[in-house]
Coordinates of C-alpha atoms in Angstrom, one line a residue:
Chain A
K494 CA -17.5 2.8 8.5
N495 CA -13.7 3.4 9.4
E496 CA -12.3 6.5 7.9
V497 CA -8.7 7.3 7.7
E498 CA -8.0 11.1 7.5
Q499 CA -4.8 12.3 6.9
S500 CA -3.5 16.1 7.1
P501 CA -2.1 18.0 5.4
Q502 CA -2.8 16.5 1.8
N503 CA 0.2 18.6 0.4
L504 CA 3.3 19.9 2.4
T505 CA 6.2 21.7 0.8
A506 CA 9.2 22.6 3.2
Q507 CA 12.8 23.7 3.1
E508 CA 15.3 21.1 3.6
G509 CA 16.2 20.8 7.6
E510 CA 12.6 21.6 8.6
F511 CA 11.1 19.2 10.9
I512 CA 8.1 17.6 9.4
T513 CA 4.9 16.2 10.9
I514 CA 2.1 14.3 9.4
N515 CA -1.0 13.7 11.1
C516 CA -3.7 10.6 10.7
S517 CA -7.0 10.2 12.3
Y518 CA -9.3 7.2 12.0
S519 CA -12.7 6.3 13.5
V520 CA -13.1 2.9 14.9
G521 CA -10.8 0.3 17.0
I522 CA -7.7 -0.6 15.2
S523 CA -5.3 -3.7 15.9
A524 CA -2.8 -1.9 14.0
L525 CA -1.5 1.2 12.1
H526 CA 1.1 1.7 9.4
W527 CA 2.9 4.1 7.9
L528 CA 4.1 3.8 4.4
Q529 CA 6.4 5.8 2.0
Q530 CA 5.7 5.9 -1.7
H531 CA 8.1 7.4 -4.2
P532 CA 7.3 9.0 -7.4
G533 CA 7.3 5.6 -9.8
G534 CA 5.1 3.9 -7.3
G535 CA 7.1 1.7 -5.2
I536 CA 5.8 1.2 -1.5
V537 CA 7.7 1.1 1.4
S538 CA 6.6 0.1 4.9
L539 CA 8.3 2.5 7.4
F540 CA 6.2 1.5 10.7
M541 CA 3.7 -0.7 12.0
L542 CA 2.5 0.5 15.5
S543 CA -0.1 -0.5 17.8
S544 CA 0.8 1.8 20.7
G545 CA 3.5 4.2 22.0
K546 CA 6.3 5.6 19.6
K547 CA 8.6 4.0 17.1
K548 CA 11.7 5.6 15.9
H549 CA 13.9 4.6 12.7
G550 CA 16.9 7.1 11.7
R551 CA 15.3 10.3 11.2
L552 CA 11.7 9.2 11.3
I553 CA 9.2 8.8 14.3
A554 CA 6.0 7.4 14.7
T555 CA 3.4 7.9 17.5
I556 CA 0.1 6.8 18.0
N557 CA -2.5 7.7 20.7
I558 CA -5.0 4.9 20.9
Q559 CA -7.6 6.7 22.8
E560 CA -7.6 9.7 20.6
K561 CA -7.4 7.5 17.4
H562 CA -4.5 9.5 16.2
S563 CA -1.2 9.1 15.0
S564 CA 1.8 11.2 13.7
L565 CA 4.7 10.8 11.7
H566 CA 7.5 13.1 12.1
I567 CA 10.6 13.5 9.8
T568 CA 13.8 15.4 11.7
A569 CA 16.1 17.3 9.6
S570 CA 14.3 16.8 6.6
H571 CA 16.0 16.3 3.2
P572 CA 14.8 16.5 -0.5
R573 CA 15.1 12.6 -0.8
D574 CA 12.3 12.5 1.8
S575 CA 10.0 13.9 -0.9
A576 CA 7.4 11.5 -1.4
V577 CA 3.8 10.3 -0.6
Y578 CA 3.4 9.1 3.3
I579 CA 0.3 6.9 3.6
C580 CA -1.2 6.1 6.8
A581 CA -3.2 2.7 7.0
V582 CA -5.3 0.9 9.3
R583 CA -6.1 -2.6 10.3
E584 CA -9.8 -2.6 12.0
I585 CA -9.9 -5.2 14.8
G586 CA -11.0 -8.3 13.8
D587 CA -10.6 -7.7 10.1
D588 CA -7.6 -8.8 7.7
K589 CA -8.3 -5.6 5.6
I590 CA -6.2 -2.4 5.6
I591 CA -7.8 0.7 5.0
F592 CA -5.7 3.3 3.4
G593 CA -5.7 7.1 4.0
K594 CA -5.2 9.3 0.6
G595 CA -1.6 10.1 1.5
T596 CA 0.3 13.2 2.3
R597 CA 2.3 14.7 -0.5
L598 CA 5.6 15.9 0.6
H599 CA 8.2 18.0 -1.1
I600 CA 11.2 19.2 0.4
L601 CA 13.1 21.9 -1.3
P602 CA 17.0 21.9 -1.1
Chain B
G895 CA 14.4 -9.8 4.7
A896 CA 10.6 -9.9 3.9
V897 CA 11.2 -8.9 0.2
V898 CA 8.1 -8.9 -2.1
S899 CA 8.8 -8.7 -5.7
Q900 CA 6.6 -8.3 -8.7
H901 CA 6.8 -8.8 -12.5
P902 CA 6.5 -7.2 -14.6
S903 CA 7.3 -3.8 -13.4
W904 CA 5.6 -2.5 -16.3
V905 CA 3.6 -3.5 -19.2
I906 CA 2.0 -2.2 -22.4
C907 CA -0.3 -4.1 -24.0
K908 CA -3.3 -3.8 -26.7
S909 CA -6.9 -3.7 -25.9
G910 CA -8.5 -7.3 -25.6
T911 CA -5.4 -8.8 -24.6
S912 CA -4.8 -10.7 -21.1
V913 CA -2.0 -9.6 -18.8
K914 CA -0.5 -11.7 -15.9
I915 CA 1.2 -10.2 -13.3
E916 CA 3.1 -12.4 -10.8
C917 CA 3.9 -11.4 -7.0
R918 CA 6.3 -13.4 -5.0
S919 CA 7.5 -13.4 -1.5
L920 CA 11.2 -13.8 -1.9
D921 CA 12.3 -14.9 1.7
F922 CA 9.4 -15.7 3.6
Q923 CA 6.0 -17.9 3.4
A924 CA 3.1 -15.6 2.7
T925 CA -0.2 -17.4 4.0
T926 CA -2.2 -14.2 2.6
M927 CA -1.7 -12.1 -0.4
F928 CA -3.3 -9.0 -1.0
W929 CA -4.1 -7.1 -4.7
Y930 CA -4.5 -3.5 -4.7
R931 CA -5.1 -1.1 -7.5
Q932 CA -4.2 2.6 -7.2
F933 CA -5.4 5.3 -10.1
P934 CA -3.4 8.5 -10.4
K935 CA -2.9 10.4 -7.1
Q936 CA -5.6 8.2 -5.4
S937 CA -5.4 5.9 -2.6
L938 CA -4.8 2.3 -2.9
M939 CA -8.1 0.2 -3.2
L940 CA -8.2 -3.2 -2.1
M941 CA -9.1 -5.7 -5.1
A942 CA -8.9 -8.9 -3.4
T943 CA -7.7 -11.4 -0.7
S944 CA -6.2 -14.5 -1.5
N945 CA -5.1 -17.6 0.6
E946 CA -2.7 -20.2 -0.6
G947 CA -4.8 -22.9 -2.1
S948 CA -8.0 -21.4 -1.7
K949 CA -10.3 -19.1 -3.9
A950 CA -9.5 -15.4 -3.5
T951 CA -12.1 -12.8 -1.7
Y952 CA -13.0 -10.4 -3.9
E953 CA -14.0 -6.8 -2.9
Q954 CA -17.3 -5.3 -4.0
G955 CA -17.3 -4.0 -7.5
V956 CA -14.2 -6.0 -8.5
E957 CA -15.3 -8.4 -11.2
K958 CA -13.6 -11.9 -10.4
D959 CA -13.8 -13.2 -13.8
K960 CA -11.9 -10.1 -15.1
F961 CA -9.3 -10.1 -12.6
L962 CA -8.3 -13.5 -12.0
I963 CA -6.3 -14.4 -9.1
N964 CA -4.2 -17.8 -8.4
H965 CA -2.5 -18.3 -5.2
A966 CA -0.9 -21.5 -6.1
S967 CA 2.0 -21.7 -3.4
L968 CA 3.2 -20.0 -0.1
T969 CA 5.4 -17.6 -2.4
L970 CA 3.5 -16.8 -5.6
S971 CA 0.4 -15.1 -6.3
T972 CA -0.7 -14.0 -9.9
L973 CA -3.3 -11.8 -11.0
T974 CA -4.2 -12.0 -14.8
V975 CA -6.6 -9.0 -16.0
T976 CA -8.4 -10.6 -18.7
S977 CA -9.7 -8.8 -22.0
A978 CA -7.7 -5.7 -20.7
H979 CA -9.4 -2.3 -21.7
P980 CA -7.9 1.2 -21.4
E981 CA -9.8 1.7 -18.1
D982 CA -8.1 -1.1 -16.7
S983 CA -4.9 1.0 -16.9
S984 CA -3.5 1.5 -13.3
F985 CA -0.7 0.7 -11.0
Y986 CA -1.1 -2.8 -9.6
I987 CA 0.5 -3.6 -6.2
C988 CA 0.6 -6.8 -4.5
S989 CA 1.3 -7.3 -0.7
A990 CA 2.1 -10.3 1.4
E991 CA 1.6 -11.3 4.8
V992 CA 2.5 -14.1 7.4
A993 CA 0.2 -15.6 9.6
G994 CA 0.0 -14.0 13.0
R995 CA 2.1 -11.1 11.9
E996 CA 0.2 -7.8 11.6
T997 CA 2.5 -6.5 8.7
Q998 CA 1.8 -6.7 5.5
Y999 CA 5.0 -6.5 2.9
F1000 CA 4.6 -4.6 -0.2
G1001 CA 5.8 -5.3 -3.8
P1002 CA 7.0 -2.6 -6.0
G1003 CA 4.0 -2.3 -8.2
T1004 CA 3.1 -3.0 -12.0
R1005 CA 2.1 -0.4 -13.9
L1006 CA -0.5 -1.5 -16.7
L1007 CA -1.2 0.6 -19.8
V1008 CA -3.9 -0.6 -22.0
L1009 CA -3.7 1.1 -25.5

């Protein structure tokens, strides 16, 4: 059974801080997603990774396939980054995506 | 590009009524659509996977007669919650995928409250 573990579960930081959210999984995957869910529920897909590193604006996502680990970084965090960040993986040979429980991020002004 | 819409965004209904939720891919053809449910402060849980023109595949524990899924075209899938009960109150999210691409595009979700 593929488990997706995220840490921390909750994170409160001051505006401007560098944020790191971690995701670990237990089986071979074909892709890993980082999603953002704002209060009210809407989900936005931030990144899809199968190797290496991707950057979009202040967001950076990295993945280490050998260690079965991914990180999402936010530079110069801002209160509007406050949301739940969800890691999700697709196991090799399966259509389904398995979601982590999410990390609730709160950036204080 | 790759926008997925859901309608309605929220709905309140009486216990025993049926509610239909639409999921549309606005600018692409989705070969596969997924329906998820999310209870407060919990992770998204996959309910079913539907491919255009074929019957949906339901996850274990999801009643197919209660949650009717129709994927009539490459841009539209519907989820009907039949004889809704208060315990069906939840946030329902769809996502859509194009064959060969391992990215799912998520809809904004539909919040259902059954009184």
